[in-house]
Short mmCIF file of C-alpha atoms in Angstrom, two decimals:
data_model
loop_
_atom_site.label_atom_id
_atom_site.label_comp_id
_atom_site.label_asym_id
_atom_site.label_seq_id
_atom_site.Cartn_x
_atom_site.Cartn_y
_atom_site.Cartn_z
CA MET A 1 103.88 122.18 99.78
CA MET A 2 106.69 119.71 100.46
CA ARG A 3 106.42 116.76 102.83
CA LEU A 4 109.59 115.20 104.20
CA ILE A 5 109.57 111.69 105.53
CA LEU A 6 112.63 110.57 107.47
CA ALA A 7 112.00 106.88 107.53
CA THR A 8 113.25 104.54 110.19
CA PRO A 9 115.33 101.89 108.49
CA LEU A 10 113.01 100.13 106.08
CA VAL A 11 114.89 97.24 104.52
CA LEU A 12 113.45 96.15 101.20
CA ALA A 13 115.02 92.82 100.42
CA VAL A 14 115.68 91.07 97.13
CA THR A 15 116.87 87.52 96.58
CA PRO A 16 120.42 87.85 95.13
CA ALA A 17 122.99 86.65 97.66
CA LEU A 18 125.43 89.47 96.91
CA ALA A 19 122.95 92.33 97.10
CA GLU A 20 124.40 95.73 98.00
CA THR A 21 122.59 97.67 100.75
CA ARG A 22 122.16 101.42 100.18
CA THR A 23 120.26 104.18 101.96
CA ILE A 24 118.35 106.15 99.34
CA THR A 25 116.69 109.54 99.44
CA ALA A 26 113.92 109.95 96.87
CA ASP A 27 112.20 113.15 95.71
CA ILE A 28 108.92 112.77 93.80
CA TRP A 29 106.58 115.35 92.29
CA ALA A 30 103.41 114.35 90.46
CA ASP A 31 100.40 116.03 88.89
CA ASN A 32 98.33 115.09 90.70
CA TRP A 33 98.96 111.94 92.79
CA PHE A 34 101.26 108.91 93.06
CA GLU A 35 102.15 105.88 95.11
CA MET A 36 105.54 104.18 94.95
CA SER A 37 106.83 100.71 95.72
CA VAL A 38 110.43 99.52 95.86
CA ASN A 39 111.20 95.84 95.34
CA GLY A 40 107.51 95.08 95.60
CA SER A 41 106.89 96.86 98.93
CA GLU A 42 105.00 100.16 99.10
CA VAL A 43 107.20 102.88 100.61
CA ILE A 44 105.14 106.03 100.10
CA GLU A 45 101.75 107.34 99.00
CA ASP A 46 101.18 110.97 98.10
CA SER A 47 99.99 112.75 101.24
CA VAL A 48 97.42 114.80 99.29
CA PRO A 49 94.49 112.59 98.14
CA ILE A 50 93.72 112.27 94.41
CA THR A 51 90.25 113.62 95.20
CA THR A 52 91.88 117.00 95.89
CA GLU A 53 91.38 119.11 92.76
CA ARG A 54 94.72 120.95 92.83
CA SER A 55 96.95 118.51 94.71
CA PHE A 56 100.38 119.86 93.75
CA ASN A 57 103.17 118.93 96.17
CA ALA A 58 106.55 117.25 96.37
CA GLU A 59 107.36 114.32 98.64
CA THR A 60 110.75 113.23 100.00
CA ILE A 61 111.46 109.88 101.64
CA THR A 62 114.59 108.11 102.86
CA PHE A 63 114.72 104.32 102.95
CA THR A 64 117.22 101.46 103.03
CA VAL A 65 117.18 98.95 100.21
CA ASP A 66 119.19 96.05 98.82
CA LEU A 67 120.33 96.67 95.25
CA PRO A 68 119.33 95.93 92.60
CA MET A 69 116.12 97.86 93.28
CA THR A 70 112.94 97.90 91.26
CA ILE A 71 111.09 101.22 91.43
CA ALA A 72 107.37 101.05 90.60
CA ILE A 73 105.20 104.17 90.54
CA LYS A 74 101.48 104.50 89.93
CA ALA A 75 100.61 108.08 88.97
CA MET A 76 97.18 109.61 88.39
CA ASP A 77 95.92 112.93 87.11
CA PHE A 78 92.85 114.40 88.78
CA LYS A 79 89.56 113.76 86.98
CA GLU A 80 85.99 114.11 88.18
CA ASN A 81 84.87 110.85 86.60
CA ASN A 82 85.78 108.42 83.84
CA SER A 83 85.18 111.07 81.17
CA GLY A 84 88.63 112.35 82.10
CA LEU A 85 87.30 115.89 82.53
CA GLU A 86 87.57 118.38 85.36
CA TYR A 87 85.46 121.42 86.30
CA ILE A 88 82.50 119.69 84.61
CA GLY A 89 79.58 122.01 83.94
CA SER A 90 81.59 125.18 84.49
CA ARG A 91 83.19 127.58 82.04
CA ARG A 92 86.51 125.96 82.96
CA GLN A 93 85.46 122.46 81.85
CA GLN A 94 88.52 120.80 80.35
CA MET A 95 90.78 117.79 80.16
CA GLY A 96 93.42 117.81 82.86
CA ASP A 97 97.10 117.17 82.25
CA GLY A 98 99.55 114.98 84.12
CA GLY A 99 103.27 114.82 84.79
CA LEU A 100 105.75 112.95 86.97
CA ILE A 101 109.36 113.60 87.93
CA ALA A 102 111.51 111.79 90.50
CA GLN A 103 115.12 111.35 91.53
CA PHE A 104 116.90 108.86 93.79
CA ALA A 105 120.22 109.62 95.48
CA ASP A 106 122.59 107.84 97.85
CA ALA A 107 121.72 109.43 101.19
CA GLU A 108 125.35 109.35 102.37
CA THR A 109 127.23 110.53 99.29
CA GLY A 110 124.53 112.48 97.43
CA GLU A 111 125.30 110.49 94.27
CA THR A 112 122.29 110.25 91.95
CA VAL A 113 121.51 106.58 91.37
CA ALA A 114 118.27 106.88 89.37
CA VAL A 115 115.95 109.45 87.79
CA THR A 116 112.75 109.42 85.81
CA ASP A 117 113.68 109.24 82.13
CA ASN A 118 112.83 107.14 79.10
CA ASN A 119 114.59 104.11 80.54
CA MET A 120 111.41 103.64 82.56
CA ARG A 121 108.61 101.53 81.11
CA CYS A 122 105.14 103.05 81.49
CA LEU A 123 101.77 101.45 80.83
CA VAL A 124 98.66 103.63 80.45
CA VAL A 125 95.74 101.96 82.25
CA HIS A 126 93.16 104.75 82.02
CA ARG A 127 92.71 106.95 78.97
CA ALA A 128 89.86 109.44 78.53
CA PRO A 129 88.14 110.94 76.76
CA VAL A 130 88.65 108.97 73.56
CA ASP A 131 87.78 112.09 71.56
CA ARG A 132 88.93 115.55 72.55
CA SER A 133 85.58 117.04 71.51
CA CYS A 134 84.19 115.67 74.80
CA ALA A 135 85.75 118.65 76.57
CA ALA A 136 83.40 121.01 74.70
CA SER A 137 80.27 118.95 75.37
CA THR A 138 77.44 120.68 77.23
CA ASN A 139 76.45 117.32 78.74
CA PRO A 140 79.53 115.12 78.99
CA VAL A 141 78.56 111.60 80.06
CA ALA A 142 81.41 109.23 80.88
CA GLY A 143 81.32 106.20 78.61
CA GLU A 144 79.12 107.77 75.93
CA GLY A 145 80.16 109.01 72.50
CA ALA A 146 83.22 111.26 72.54
CA CYS A 147 83.37 110.82 76.31
CA ALA A 148 84.04 107.09 76.14
CA PHE A 149 87.08 105.85 78.05
CA GLU A 150 89.63 103.04 77.92
CA ARG A 151 90.51 101.32 81.18
CA ALA A 152 92.57 98.26 82.07
CA GLU A 153 93.39 96.55 85.34
CA ALA A 154 96.92 96.79 86.67
CA PRO A 155 98.75 93.55 85.82
CA ALA A 156 99.14 91.20 88.77
CA GLY A 157 102.52 91.56 90.46
CA TRP A 158 103.59 94.55 88.36
CA THR A 159 105.56 96.14 91.24
CA ALA A 160 107.63 93.01 91.91
CA PRO A 161 111.28 92.76 90.82
CA GLY A 162 110.60 89.63 88.76
CA PHE A 163 107.75 91.11 86.71
CA ASP A 164 108.48 91.22 82.97
CA ALA A 165 107.60 94.66 81.57
CA ALA A 166 109.64 94.27 78.39
CA ASP A 167 106.55 94.76 76.23
CA TRP A 168 105.52 98.00 78.00
CA PRO A 169 106.30 101.21 76.09
CA HIS A 170 109.16 103.38 77.23
CA ALA A 171 108.10 106.47 79.17
CA THR A 172 107.37 109.52 77.05
CA LEU A 173 109.47 112.54 77.96
CA HIS A 174 107.74 115.90 78.33
CA SER A 175 109.18 119.37 78.81
CA ALA A 176 108.75 121.40 81.99
CA ARG A 177 106.93 123.95 79.86
CA ALA A 178 104.39 121.35 78.74
CA VAL A 179 103.81 120.01 82.25
CA ASP A 180 103.90 123.47 83.89
CA PRO A 181 104.69 122.15 87.40
CA LYS A 182 103.01 123.93 90.27
CA ASP A 183 103.48 124.01 94.06
CA GLY A 184 106.25 121.87 95.50
CA TYR A 185 108.34 121.45 92.37
CA ASP A 186 110.55 124.46 93.09
CA THR A 187 111.30 123.26 96.63
CA VAL A 188 113.51 120.45 95.25
CA SER A 189 116.99 120.83 93.73
CA TRP A 190 116.50 118.54 90.74
CA SER A 191 119.26 116.64 88.96
CA GLU A 192 119.73 117.82 85.38
CA ALA A 193 119.18 114.20 84.34
CA ALA A 194 115.70 113.98 85.90
CA ARG A 195 112.98 114.39 83.29
CA PHE A 196 109.23 114.76 83.32
CA ILE A 197 107.59 111.55 82.13
CA TRP A 198 104.05 110.40 81.37
CA GLY A 199 102.18 108.49 78.71
CA PRO A 200 102.24 109.87 75.15
CA ASP A 201 99.25 112.18 75.82
CA LEU A 202 99.53 114.48 78.84
CA GLU A 203 95.83 115.32 78.69
CA ARG A 204 94.10 112.03 77.95
CA ASP A 205 96.40 109.54 79.70
CA ASN A 206 94.98 109.74 83.22
CA THR A 207 96.56 106.79 85.05
CA ILE A 208 99.97 105.30 84.34
CA LEU A 209 102.11 102.53 85.83
CA CYS A 210 105.87 103.07 85.54
CA ARG A 211 108.76 100.86 86.60
CA VAL A 212 112.52 100.47 86.23
CA THR A 213 115.19 98.27 87.80
CA ILE A 214 118.44 99.87 88.97
CA ASN A 215 121.46 97.58 89.28
#
């Protein structure tokens, strides 16, 4: 499913006096959910809630922004609880896997101005389970034994242009084969430069914060 948002002019301002104004069209696909801010202002949230088990869809939005622009995306994989598992108690019980791809183009010229790649900095703020053996447990309890989890709060102001993410790791690139994108991905004509990104572990990294500034 693909959702197209044709935004009325939404001007996202930055402080430099000589900022360049551009109208940008963004395509985003995530397994399973995302929300995105530009220059500190939220511009889109995935239309399919994270509570939806198989929430595969692409989103497209057009907005006006002053360059440079800081893109900040929070992405989450579906999980039933903090164990990081899905289909708990069934024969399909397993760790889920994530994936995020996005591209940003000048709406007038079609020129690609940004893509998801390893220039982005991504911080994992929820990781579970700490031990993969949790997925085979007959009674997986979040926070206990192999099903323990690691969770951190999102840093204050992390979507703002002035936030310093220099100590965040670079995004990890993953192949389309590893991510295995589902519904919505094939509805977008992706730039060859756009790559799937996530934390280092597609299965255990459940929530990530990613950002990049485009000059």
